[in-house]
XYZ file of C-alpha atoms in Angstrom:
257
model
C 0.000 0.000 0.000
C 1.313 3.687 -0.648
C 1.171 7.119 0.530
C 1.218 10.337 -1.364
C 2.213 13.755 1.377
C 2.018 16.820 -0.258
C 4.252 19.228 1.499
C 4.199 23.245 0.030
C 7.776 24.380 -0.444
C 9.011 27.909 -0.853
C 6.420 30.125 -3.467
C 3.475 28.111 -5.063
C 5.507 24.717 -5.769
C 4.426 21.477 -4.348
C 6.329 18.425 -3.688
C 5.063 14.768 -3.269
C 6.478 11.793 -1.231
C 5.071 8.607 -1.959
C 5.545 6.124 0.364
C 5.097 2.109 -0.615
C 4.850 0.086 2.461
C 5.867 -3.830 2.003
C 4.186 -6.560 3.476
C 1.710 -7.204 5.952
C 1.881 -10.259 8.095
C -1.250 -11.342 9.942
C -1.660 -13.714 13.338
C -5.085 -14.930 13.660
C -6.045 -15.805 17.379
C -6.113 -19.173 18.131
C -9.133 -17.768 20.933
C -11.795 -15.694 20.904
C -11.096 -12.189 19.336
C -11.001 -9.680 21.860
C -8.230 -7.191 20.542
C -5.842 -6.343 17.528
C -2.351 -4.639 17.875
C -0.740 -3.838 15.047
C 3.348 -4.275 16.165
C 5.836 -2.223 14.158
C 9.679 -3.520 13.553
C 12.559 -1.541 14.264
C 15.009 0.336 11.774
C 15.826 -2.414 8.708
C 13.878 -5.096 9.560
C 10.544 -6.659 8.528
C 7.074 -7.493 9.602
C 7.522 -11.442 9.562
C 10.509 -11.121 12.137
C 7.873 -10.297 15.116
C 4.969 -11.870 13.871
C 7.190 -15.244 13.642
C 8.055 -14.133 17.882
C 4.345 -12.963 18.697
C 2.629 -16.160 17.026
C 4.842 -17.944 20.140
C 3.153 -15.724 23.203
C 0.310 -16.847 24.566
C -2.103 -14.946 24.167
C -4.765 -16.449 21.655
C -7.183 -14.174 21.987
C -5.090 -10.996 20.439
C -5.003 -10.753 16.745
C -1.566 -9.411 15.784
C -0.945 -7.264 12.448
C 2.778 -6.596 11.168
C 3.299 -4.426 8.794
C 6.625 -4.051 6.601
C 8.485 0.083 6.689
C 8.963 1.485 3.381
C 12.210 0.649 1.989
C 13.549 4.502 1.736
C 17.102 6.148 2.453
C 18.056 6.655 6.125
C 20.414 9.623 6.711
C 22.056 7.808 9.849
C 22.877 5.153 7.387
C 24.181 8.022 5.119
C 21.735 7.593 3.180
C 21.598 4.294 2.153
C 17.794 2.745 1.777
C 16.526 0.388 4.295
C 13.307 -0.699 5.751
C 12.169 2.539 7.839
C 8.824 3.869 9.359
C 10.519 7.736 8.727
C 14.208 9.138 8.065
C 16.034 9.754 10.887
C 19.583 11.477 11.156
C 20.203 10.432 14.976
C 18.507 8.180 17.416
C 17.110 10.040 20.117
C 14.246 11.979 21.283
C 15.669 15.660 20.466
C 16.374 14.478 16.883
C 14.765 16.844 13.836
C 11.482 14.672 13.170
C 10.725 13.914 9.992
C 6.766 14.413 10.387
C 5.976 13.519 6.465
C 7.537 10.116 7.394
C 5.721 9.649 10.694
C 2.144 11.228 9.575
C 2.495 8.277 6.645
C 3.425 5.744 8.920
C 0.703 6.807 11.408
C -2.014 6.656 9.056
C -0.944 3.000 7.734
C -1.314 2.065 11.314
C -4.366 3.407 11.482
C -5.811 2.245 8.059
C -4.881 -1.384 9.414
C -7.072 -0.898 12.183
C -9.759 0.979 10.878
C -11.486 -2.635 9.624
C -11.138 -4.268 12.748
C -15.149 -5.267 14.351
C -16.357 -1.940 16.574
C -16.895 -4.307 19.539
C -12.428 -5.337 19.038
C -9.839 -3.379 21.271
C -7.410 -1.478 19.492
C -3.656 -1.173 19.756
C 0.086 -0.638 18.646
C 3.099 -2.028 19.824
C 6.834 -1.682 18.632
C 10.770 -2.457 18.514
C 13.026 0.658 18.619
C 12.093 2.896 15.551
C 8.609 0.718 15.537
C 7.841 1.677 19.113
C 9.348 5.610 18.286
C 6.196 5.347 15.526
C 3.888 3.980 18.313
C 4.409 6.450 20.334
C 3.538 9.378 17.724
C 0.605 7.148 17.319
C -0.239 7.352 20.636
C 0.015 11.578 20.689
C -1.923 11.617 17.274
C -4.361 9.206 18.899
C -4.660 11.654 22.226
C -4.643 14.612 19.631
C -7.519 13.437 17.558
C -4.737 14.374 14.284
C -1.984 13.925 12.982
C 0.751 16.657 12.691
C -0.476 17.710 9.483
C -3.558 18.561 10.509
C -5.762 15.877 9.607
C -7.862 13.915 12.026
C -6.881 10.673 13.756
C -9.541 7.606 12.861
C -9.090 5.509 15.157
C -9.352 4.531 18.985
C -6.159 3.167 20.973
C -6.724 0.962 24.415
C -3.284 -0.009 25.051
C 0.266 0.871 23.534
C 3.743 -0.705 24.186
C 7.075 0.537 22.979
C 10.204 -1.366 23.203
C 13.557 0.393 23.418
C 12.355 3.128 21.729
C 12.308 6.868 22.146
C 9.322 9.646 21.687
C 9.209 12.125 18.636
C 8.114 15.511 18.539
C 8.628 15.735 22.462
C 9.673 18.936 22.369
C 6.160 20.002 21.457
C 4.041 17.883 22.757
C 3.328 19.190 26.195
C 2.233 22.717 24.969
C -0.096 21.265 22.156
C -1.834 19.112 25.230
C -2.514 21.948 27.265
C -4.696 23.413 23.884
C -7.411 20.644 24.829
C -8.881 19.537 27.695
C -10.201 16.748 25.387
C -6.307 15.437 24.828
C -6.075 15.703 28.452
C -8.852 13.436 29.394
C -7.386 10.543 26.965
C -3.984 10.960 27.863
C -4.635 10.202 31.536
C -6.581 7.170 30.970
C -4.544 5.569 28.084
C -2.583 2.882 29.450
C 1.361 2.849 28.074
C 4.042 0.385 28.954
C 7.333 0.989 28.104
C 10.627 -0.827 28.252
C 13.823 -0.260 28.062
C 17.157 -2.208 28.692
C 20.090 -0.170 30.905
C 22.574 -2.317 28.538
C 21.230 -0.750 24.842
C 23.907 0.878 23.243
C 21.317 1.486 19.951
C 18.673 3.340 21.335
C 20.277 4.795 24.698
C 18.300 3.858 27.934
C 18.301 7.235 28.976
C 16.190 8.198 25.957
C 13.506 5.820 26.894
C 13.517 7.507 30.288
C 13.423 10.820 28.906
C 10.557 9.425 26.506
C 8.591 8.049 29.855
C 9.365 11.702 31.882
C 8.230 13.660 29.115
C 4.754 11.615 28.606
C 4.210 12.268 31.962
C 4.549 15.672 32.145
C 2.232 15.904 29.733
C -0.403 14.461 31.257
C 0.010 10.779 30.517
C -1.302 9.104 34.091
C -1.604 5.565 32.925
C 2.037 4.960 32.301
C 4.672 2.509 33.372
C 8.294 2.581 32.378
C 10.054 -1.027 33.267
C 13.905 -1.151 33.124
C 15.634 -4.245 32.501
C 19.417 -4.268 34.220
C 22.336 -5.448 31.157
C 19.769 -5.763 28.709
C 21.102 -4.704 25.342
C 19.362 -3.528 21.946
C 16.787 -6.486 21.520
C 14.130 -8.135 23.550
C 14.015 -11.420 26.542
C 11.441 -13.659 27.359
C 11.130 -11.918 30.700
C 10.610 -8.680 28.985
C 7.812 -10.210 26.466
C 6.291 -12.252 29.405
C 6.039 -8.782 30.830
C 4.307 -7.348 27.993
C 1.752 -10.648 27.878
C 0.721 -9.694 31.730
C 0.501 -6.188 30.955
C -1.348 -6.395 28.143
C -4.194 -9.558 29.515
C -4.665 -6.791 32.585
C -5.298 -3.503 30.437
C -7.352 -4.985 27.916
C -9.473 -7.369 30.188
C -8.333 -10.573 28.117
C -9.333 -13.963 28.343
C -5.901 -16.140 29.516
C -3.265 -17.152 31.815
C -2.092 -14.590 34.464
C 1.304 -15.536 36.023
């Protein structure tokens, strides 16, 4: 699926982005449908890498949707193309944010969701850049738009971010304070995040940062769970983690350890 972004340059020219996402890898429940997350990857990988982990968890009555980045150049790669939800130039939350690349990325999470049955939970999950684009989910969620104006579709229950960071922090606490209405969803949204002390990708004290500045901006619902030596990539403690988390939030049927 692609995405065209129109973005007005200096005088009356235009120029256009399109953005072709690869593909989409689907895990039915093996239980009764009670909620779809759609789970992003991180910075070069693909879809099928997490949905091959999250088939594993048990949790059958999630439905799990993993969508592929478009394949696009990556300035901290110098520009060489790999798989990537938007371009980045430095890992961290006081990076320049490429909004074309998030807003896109944003509204293919949403469109994924947008199908699911009314009476279905909704949420997003994500690996380093993947949970970076939940996040700005999240905000456009709480926002009711996206950063280019246009409204948000769809309704988030739960979001989890793996060693990842928060874009657009810098901004996001005085665009809150416009709405009372962004106020009321941000406290009651619930948001795990984790983050290893041993990640030498994605800095742990980014994902702190991340979890301060949500909460400062009126994000009540929020836990931030570090994991001592744990490097760039995820643990079967961490994941069993995210299973509790994520049976208690969304009232799922299933095993609580």
């Amino acid at each position: 699926m692609s995405y065209n972004t129109s973005a007005v340059g200096s005088g009356s020219r235009n120029t256009t982005r399109t953005f072709e996402f690869g593909r989409t890898h689907v895990v039915r429940p093996k239980g009764k449908h009670q909620a779809t997350i759609v789970w992003l990857h991180g910075l070069g990988d693909k879809g099928s890498s997490w949905s091959q982990l999250l088939e594993t968890l048990p949790l059958p009555n999630i439905k799990w949707i993993c969508p592929t980045a478009p394949t696009r150049p990556v300035a901290i790669f110098g520009g060489f193309p790999c798989t990537a939800w938007f371009d980045a130039g430095d890992i961290s939350e006081d990076a320049p944010d490429d909004l074309e690349g998030l807003d896109a990325s944003a509204a293919h999470v949403a469109n994924l969701l947008s199908t699911e049955p009314a009476d279905i939970k909704l949420g997003v999950g994500g690996f380093s850049m993947g949970a970076a684009t939940t996040l700005y989910s999240a905000t456009c969620h709480i926002l009711g738009q996206y950063g280019n104006g246009n409204l948000y579709p769809v309704n988030l229950s739960a979001i989890v971010g793996l060693s990842g960071w928060l874009p657009c922090s810098r901004t996001l606490r005085n665009r809150m304070e416009r709405s009372d209405e962004a106020a009321r969803r941000a406290a009651s949204l619930p948001i795990l995040l984790c983050h290893g002390s041993g990640d030498d990708v994605v800095a742990h004290k980014h994902g702190e940062k991340s979890a301060q500045a949500l909460s400062s901006a009126g994000f009540r619902n929020l836990m931030f769970r570090s994991y001592n030596g744990l490097g760039h990539y995820t643990t079967p403690e961490e994941m069993d983690e995210v299973c509790n988390w994520l049976i208690t939030r969304l009232g799922l049927d299933g095993p609580r350890s």
